[in-house]
Coordinates of C-alpha atoms and ligand atoms in Angstrom, one line a residue:
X1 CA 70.4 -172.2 167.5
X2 CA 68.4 -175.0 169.1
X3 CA 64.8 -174.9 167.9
X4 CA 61.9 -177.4 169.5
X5 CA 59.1 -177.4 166.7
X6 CA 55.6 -179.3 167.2
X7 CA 54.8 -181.3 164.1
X8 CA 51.2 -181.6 163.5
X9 CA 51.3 -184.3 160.7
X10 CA 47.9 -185.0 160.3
X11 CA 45.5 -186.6 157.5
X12 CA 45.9 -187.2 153.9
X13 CA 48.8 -186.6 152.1
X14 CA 49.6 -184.5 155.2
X15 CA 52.6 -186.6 156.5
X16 CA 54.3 -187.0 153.0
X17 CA 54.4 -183.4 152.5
X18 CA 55.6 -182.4 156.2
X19 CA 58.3 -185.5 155.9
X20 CA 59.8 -183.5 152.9
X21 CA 59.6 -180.6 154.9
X22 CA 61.2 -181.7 158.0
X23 CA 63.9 -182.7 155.3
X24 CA 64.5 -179.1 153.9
X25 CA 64.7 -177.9 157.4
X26 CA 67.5 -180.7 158.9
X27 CA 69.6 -179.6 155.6
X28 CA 68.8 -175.7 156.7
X29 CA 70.5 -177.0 160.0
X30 CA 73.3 -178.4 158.7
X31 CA 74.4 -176.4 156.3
X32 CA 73.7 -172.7 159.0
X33 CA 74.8 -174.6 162.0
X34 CA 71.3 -175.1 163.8
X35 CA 69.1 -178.3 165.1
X36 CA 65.7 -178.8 164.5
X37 CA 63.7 -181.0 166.9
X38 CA 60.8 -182.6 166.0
X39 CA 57.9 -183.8 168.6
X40 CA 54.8 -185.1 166.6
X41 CA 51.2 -184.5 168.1
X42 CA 47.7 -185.6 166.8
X43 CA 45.2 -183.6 165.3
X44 CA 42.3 -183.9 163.0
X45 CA 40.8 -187.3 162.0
X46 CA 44.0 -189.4 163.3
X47 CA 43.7 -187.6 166.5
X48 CA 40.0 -188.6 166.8
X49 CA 40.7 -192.3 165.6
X50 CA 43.1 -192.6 168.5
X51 CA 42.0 -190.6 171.2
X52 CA 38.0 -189.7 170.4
X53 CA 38.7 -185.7 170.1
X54 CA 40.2 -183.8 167.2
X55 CA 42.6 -182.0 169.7
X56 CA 43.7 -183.5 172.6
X57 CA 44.9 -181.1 175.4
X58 CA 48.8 -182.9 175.3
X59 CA 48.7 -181.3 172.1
X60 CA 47.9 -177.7 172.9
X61 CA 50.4 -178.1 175.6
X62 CA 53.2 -179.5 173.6
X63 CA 52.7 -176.6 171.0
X64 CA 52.5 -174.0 173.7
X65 CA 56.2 -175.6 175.0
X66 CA 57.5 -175.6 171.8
X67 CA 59.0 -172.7 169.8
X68 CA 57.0 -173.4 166.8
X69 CA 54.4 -175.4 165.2
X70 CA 54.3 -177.2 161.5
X71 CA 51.0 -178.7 160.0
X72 CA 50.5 -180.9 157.4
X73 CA 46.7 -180.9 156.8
X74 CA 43.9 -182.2 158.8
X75 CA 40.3 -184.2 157.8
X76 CA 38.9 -186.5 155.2
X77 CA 35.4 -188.3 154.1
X78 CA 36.1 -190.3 157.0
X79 CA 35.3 -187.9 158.8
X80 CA 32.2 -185.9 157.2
X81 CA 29.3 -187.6 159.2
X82 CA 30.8 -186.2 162.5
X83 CA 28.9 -183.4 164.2
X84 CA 30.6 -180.1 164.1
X85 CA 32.9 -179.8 167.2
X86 CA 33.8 -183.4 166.7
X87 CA 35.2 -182.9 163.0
X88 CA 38.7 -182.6 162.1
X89 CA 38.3 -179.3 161.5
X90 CA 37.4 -178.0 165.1
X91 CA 40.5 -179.1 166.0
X92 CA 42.1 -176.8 163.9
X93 CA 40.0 -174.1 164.9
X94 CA 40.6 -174.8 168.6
X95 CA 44.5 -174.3 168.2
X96 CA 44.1 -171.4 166.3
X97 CA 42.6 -170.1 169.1
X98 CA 44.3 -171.7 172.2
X99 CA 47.4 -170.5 170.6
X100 CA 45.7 -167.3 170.5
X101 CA 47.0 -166.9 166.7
X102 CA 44.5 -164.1 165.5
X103 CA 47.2 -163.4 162.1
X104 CA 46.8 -165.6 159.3
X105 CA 49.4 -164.3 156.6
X106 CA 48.6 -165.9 153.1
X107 CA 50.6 -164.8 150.3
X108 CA 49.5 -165.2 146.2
X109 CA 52.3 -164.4 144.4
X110 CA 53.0 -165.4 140.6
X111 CA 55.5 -167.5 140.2
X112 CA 57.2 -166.6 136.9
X113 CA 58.3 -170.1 136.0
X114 CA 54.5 -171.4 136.7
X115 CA 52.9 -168.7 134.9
X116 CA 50.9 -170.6 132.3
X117 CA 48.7 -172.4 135.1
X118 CA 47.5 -169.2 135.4
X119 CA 43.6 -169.3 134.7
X120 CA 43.8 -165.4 133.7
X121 CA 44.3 -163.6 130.4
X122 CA 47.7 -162.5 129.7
X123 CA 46.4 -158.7 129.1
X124 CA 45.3 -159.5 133.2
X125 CA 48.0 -160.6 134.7
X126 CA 51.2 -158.7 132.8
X127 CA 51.4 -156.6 135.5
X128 CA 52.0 -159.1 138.3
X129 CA 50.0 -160.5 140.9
X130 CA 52.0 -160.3 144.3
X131 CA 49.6 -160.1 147.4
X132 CA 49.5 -161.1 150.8
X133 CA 45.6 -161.6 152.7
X134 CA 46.3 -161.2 156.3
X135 CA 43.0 -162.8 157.7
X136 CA 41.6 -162.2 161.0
X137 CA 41.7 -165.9 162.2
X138 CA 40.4 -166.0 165.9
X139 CA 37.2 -164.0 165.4
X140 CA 34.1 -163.8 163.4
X141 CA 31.7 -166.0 162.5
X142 CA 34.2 -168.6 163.2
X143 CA 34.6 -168.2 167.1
X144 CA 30.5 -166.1 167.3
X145 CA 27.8 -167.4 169.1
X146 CA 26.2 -170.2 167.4
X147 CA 22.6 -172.1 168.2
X148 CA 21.0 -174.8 166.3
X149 CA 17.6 -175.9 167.8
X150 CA 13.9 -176.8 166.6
X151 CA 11.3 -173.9 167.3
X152 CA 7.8 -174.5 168.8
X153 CA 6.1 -175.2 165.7
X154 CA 9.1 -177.9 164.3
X155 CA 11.1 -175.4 162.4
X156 CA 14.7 -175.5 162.4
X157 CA 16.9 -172.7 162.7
X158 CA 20.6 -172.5 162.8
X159 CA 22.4 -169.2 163.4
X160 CA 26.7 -168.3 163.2
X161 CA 27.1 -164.6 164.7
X162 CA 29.9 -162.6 163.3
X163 CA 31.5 -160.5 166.2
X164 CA 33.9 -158.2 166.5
X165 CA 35.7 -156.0 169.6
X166 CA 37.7 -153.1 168.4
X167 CA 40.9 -154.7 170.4
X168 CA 41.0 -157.3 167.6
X169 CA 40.0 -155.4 164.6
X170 CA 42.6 -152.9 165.9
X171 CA 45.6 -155.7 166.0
X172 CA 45.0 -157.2 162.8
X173 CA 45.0 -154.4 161.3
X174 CA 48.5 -153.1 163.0
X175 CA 49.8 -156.5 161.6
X176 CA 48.9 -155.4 158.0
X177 CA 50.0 -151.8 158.0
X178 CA 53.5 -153.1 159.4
X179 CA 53.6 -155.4 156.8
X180 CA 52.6 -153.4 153.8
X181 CA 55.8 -150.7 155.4
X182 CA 57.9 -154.1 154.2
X183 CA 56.0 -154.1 151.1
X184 CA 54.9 -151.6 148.3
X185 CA 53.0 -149.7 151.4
X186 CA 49.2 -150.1 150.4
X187 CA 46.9 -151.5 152.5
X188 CA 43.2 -152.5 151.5
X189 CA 40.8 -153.3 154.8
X190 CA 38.1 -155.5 153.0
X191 CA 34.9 -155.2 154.9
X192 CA 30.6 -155.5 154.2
X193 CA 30.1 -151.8 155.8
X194 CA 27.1 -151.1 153.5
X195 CA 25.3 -154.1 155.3
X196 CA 27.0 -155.2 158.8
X197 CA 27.3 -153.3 161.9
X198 CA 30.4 -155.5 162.5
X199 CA 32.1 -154.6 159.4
X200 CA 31.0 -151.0 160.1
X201 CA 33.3 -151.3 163.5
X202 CA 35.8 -153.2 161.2
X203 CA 36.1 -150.0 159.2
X204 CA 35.8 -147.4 162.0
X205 CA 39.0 -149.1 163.4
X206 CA 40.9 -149.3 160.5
X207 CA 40.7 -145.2 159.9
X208 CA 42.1 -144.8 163.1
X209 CA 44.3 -147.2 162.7
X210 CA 45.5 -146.0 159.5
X211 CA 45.9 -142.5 160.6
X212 CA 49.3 -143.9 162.8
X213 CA 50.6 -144.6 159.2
X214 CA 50.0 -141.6 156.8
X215 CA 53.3 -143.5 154.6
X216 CA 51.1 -146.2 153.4
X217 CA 48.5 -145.7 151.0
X218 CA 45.0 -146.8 152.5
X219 CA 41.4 -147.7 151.1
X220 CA 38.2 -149.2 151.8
X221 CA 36.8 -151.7 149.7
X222 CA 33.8 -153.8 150.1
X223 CA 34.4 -157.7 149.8
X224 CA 31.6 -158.3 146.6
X225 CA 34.0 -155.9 144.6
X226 CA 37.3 -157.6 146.3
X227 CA 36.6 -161.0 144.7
X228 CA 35.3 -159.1 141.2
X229 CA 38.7 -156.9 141.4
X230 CA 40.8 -160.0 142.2
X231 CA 40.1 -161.2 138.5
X232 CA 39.6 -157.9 137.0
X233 CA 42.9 -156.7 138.2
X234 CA 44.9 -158.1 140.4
X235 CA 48.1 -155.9 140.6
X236 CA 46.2 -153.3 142.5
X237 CA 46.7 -155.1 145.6
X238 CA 49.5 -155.2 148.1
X239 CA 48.2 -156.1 151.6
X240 CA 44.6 -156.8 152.1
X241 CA 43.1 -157.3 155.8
X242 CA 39.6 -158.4 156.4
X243 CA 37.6 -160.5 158.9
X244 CA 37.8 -164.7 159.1
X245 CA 35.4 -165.2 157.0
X246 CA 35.8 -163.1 153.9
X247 CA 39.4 -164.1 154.1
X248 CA 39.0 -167.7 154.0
X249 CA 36.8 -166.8 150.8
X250 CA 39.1 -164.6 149.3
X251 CA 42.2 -166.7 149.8
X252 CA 41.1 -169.6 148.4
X253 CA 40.1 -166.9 145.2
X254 CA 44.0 -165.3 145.4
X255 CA 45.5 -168.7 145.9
X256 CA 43.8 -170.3 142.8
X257 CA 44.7 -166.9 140.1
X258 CA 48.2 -167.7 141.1
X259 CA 47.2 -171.1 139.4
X260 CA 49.3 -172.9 142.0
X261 CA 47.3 -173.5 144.9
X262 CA 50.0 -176.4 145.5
X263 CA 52.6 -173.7 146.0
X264 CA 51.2 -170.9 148.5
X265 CA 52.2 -171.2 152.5
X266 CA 50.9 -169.8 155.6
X267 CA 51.8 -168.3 158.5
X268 CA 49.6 -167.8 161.8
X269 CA 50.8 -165.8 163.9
X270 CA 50.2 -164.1 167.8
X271 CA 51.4 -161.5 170.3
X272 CA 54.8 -163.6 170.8
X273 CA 57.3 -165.1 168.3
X274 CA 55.1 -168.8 168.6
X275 CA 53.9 -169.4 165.3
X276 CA 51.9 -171.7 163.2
X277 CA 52.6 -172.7 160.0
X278 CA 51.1 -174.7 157.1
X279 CA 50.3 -175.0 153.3
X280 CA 46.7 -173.2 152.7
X281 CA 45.6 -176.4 150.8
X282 CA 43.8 -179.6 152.2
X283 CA 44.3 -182.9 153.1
X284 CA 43.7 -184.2 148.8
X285 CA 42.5 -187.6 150.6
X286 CA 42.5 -189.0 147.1
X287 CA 46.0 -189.3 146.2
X288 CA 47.2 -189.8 149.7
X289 CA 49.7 -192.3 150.0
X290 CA 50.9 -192.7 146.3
X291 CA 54.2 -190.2 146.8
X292 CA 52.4 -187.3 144.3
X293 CA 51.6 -184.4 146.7
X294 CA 53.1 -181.2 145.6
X295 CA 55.6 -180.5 149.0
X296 CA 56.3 -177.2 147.5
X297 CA 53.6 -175.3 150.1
X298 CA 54.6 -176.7 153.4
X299 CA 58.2 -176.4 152.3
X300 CA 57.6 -172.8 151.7
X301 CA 55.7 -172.5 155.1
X302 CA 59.4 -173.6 156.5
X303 CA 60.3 -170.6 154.8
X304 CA 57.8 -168.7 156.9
X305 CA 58.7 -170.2 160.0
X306 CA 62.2 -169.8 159.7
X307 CA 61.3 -165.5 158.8
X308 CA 58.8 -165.1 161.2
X309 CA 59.1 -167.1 164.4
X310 CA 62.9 -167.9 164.2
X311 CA 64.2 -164.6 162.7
X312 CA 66.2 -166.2 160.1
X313 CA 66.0 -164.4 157.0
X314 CA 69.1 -166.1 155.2
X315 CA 67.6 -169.5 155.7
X316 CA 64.2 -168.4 154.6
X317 CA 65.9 -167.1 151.6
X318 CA 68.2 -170.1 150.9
X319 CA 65.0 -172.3 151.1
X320 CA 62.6 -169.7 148.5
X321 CA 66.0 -169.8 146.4
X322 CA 65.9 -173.6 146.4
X323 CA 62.6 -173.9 145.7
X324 CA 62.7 -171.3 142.2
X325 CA 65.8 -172.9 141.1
X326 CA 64.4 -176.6 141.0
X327 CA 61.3 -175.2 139.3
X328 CA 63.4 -173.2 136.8
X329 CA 64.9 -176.7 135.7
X330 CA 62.0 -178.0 135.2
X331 CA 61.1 -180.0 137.6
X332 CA 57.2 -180.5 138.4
X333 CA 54.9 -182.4 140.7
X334 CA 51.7 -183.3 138.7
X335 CA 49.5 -180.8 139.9
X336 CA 51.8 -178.1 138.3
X337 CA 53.1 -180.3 135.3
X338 CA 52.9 -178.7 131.9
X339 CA 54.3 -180.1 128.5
X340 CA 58.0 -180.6 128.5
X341 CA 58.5 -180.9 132.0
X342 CA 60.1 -183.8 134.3
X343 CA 57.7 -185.2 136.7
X344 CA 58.8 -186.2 139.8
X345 CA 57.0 -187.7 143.0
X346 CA 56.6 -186.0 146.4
X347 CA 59.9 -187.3 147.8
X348 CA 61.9 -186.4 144.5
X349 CA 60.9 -182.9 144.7
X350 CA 61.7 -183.0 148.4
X351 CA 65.2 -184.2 147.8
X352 CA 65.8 -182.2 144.6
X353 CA 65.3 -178.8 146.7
X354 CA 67.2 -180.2 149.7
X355 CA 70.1 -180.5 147.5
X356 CA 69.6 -177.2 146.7
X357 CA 70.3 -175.6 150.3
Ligands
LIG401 C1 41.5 -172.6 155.8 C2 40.5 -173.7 155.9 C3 39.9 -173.8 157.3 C4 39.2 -172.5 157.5 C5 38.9 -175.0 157.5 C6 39.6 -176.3 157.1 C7 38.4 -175.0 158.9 O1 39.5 -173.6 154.9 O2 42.4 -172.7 156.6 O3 41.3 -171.7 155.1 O4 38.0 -172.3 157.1 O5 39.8 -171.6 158.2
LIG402 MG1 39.9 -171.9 153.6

């Protein structure tokens, strides 16, 4: 198969890590007979240095032509002092949404071979921690009416409103309940019902929603609890679904139990097969261009791209395969390296799970 992909680069260490994707994926193509084209567009700060805006409109379009899009990372101190919809960020906020991507899927799992970066007790974690947080990424607080402005009397006020139609409370939560059928068929819809009247129609939609699937097993839980029961105990949760917000929160909580925030991929996905993909950490300005970003994450986002958007499965499994075996002989970047294991640099680790394919 002939696949276009967009490759959104990006700031920071974000082109080393996608180069040693874009690696992976060429020996995906060689060895299962298909060929990967790559067109690079500008987002974030580089996009801004060259062409004044976070996300120029040949970049929408490019993505919307192409079959796929891969993202490195976007932003960096350089970038701080801009005003809001001039930051690097916007930019990745604008092609969630012109791409209309209103799924993020973000998986913590435990990998066994990394399990003592995990920050949690033993006792906590023995009986696994394998989740996925499928996030509500085109609504919210994030895409609400917002107003900054100075009253009569020289106050300031600032306001963000989270808002929510049932029509996209209603397909999130479709995504989730399929997923969790793939799954161990649980579903928890995170929500702030005892206090917002959007989380109250969050929660009104999910019951009917869940009613279509009386196989899976369904609760309620409010979001203060979610991030307590995250630490308390982990295994009780399959799928989670919640709104933007509360998932960007609670990701960033999964991600780092799993100790290996280096390692987790994302997938943002729409109505149609077109697909984003990228590692849930940042740009990590700081070691940017020394060769020792962890590759692991946006390699594993390959692995989502290839399941998801390309329907692929035996690729996506050849890569996940790759990527345990080169762990399992010991082989660590240095945000993952633990006593008696070989360090290696960005590229290594990129050619060392290549050679794996
Ligand atoms: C994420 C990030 C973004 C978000 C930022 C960079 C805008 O934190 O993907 O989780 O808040 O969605
Ligand atoms: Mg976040």
């Amino acid at each position: 198969m002939n696949k276009k992909i967009a490759v959104i680069k990006g700031d920071g260490i974000g082109p080393e890590i996608v180069t040693e994707a874009e690696k992976v994926l060429d020996k995906v193509g060689e060895k299962f007979g298909h060929k990967f084209e790559y067109t690079d567009v500008l987002m974030g700060g580089c996009a801004i240095d060259a062409t004044g805006v976070p996300l120029p409109q040949e970049t929408i379009d490019t993505c919307l032509a192409s079959d796929s899009v891969l993202l490195g990372a976007v932003g960096g101190p350089k970038w701080d002092t801009l005003p809001g919809n001039l930051r690097p960020e916007a930019g990745l906020l604008g092609i969630r949404g012109a791409l209309k991507l209103f799924a993020n899927i973000r998986p913590a799992k435990l990998i066994p071979a990394l399990a003592s970066a995990c920050p949690l007790k033993e006792e906590i974690t023995k009986n696994g921690l394998d989740l996925v947080i499928v996030r509500e990424l085109i609504g919210g607080a994030y895409f609400g009416k917002r107003d900054t402005h100075v009253d009569e009397n020289g106050v300031k006020h600032a306001s963000d409103s989270m808002a929510y139609a049932d029509y996209e409370v209603e397909r999130i939560c479709r995504v989730a309940f399929e997923m969790a059928r793939k799954r161990r068929s649980k579903v928890h819809s995170v929500d702030k019902a005892n206090v917002l009247d959007s989380s109250r129609l969050w929660r009104e939609v999910a019951h009917k929603v869940a009613a279509e699937y009386p196989d899976v097993e369904f609760s309620d839980i409010l979001v203060d609890n979610t991030a307590m029961q995250l630490v308390r105990n982990p295994a009780q949760f399959d799928v989670m679904v919640t709104e933007n917000l509360f998932g960007d929160i609670l990701s960033d909580e999964a991600s780092m139990i799993t100790g290996s925030l280096g390692m987790i991929p994302s997938a943002s996905l729409g109505e149609g097969s077109l697909g984003l993909y990228e590692p849930i950490h940042g740009s990590a300005p700081d070691i940017a261009g020394q060769n020792k970003a962890n590759p692991i994450a946006t390699i594993l986002s390959v692995a989502m791209m290839l399941r998801y958007s390309f329907d692929m499965a035996a690729e996506a499994d050849a890569i996940e395969k790759a990527v345990d075996d080169v762990l399992n002989e010991g082989y660590r970047t240095g945000d993952i390296m633990s006593e008696g294991m070989k360090c290696v640099s960005c590229t290594e680790m990129g050619d060392l799970i290549a050679a794996k394919i």
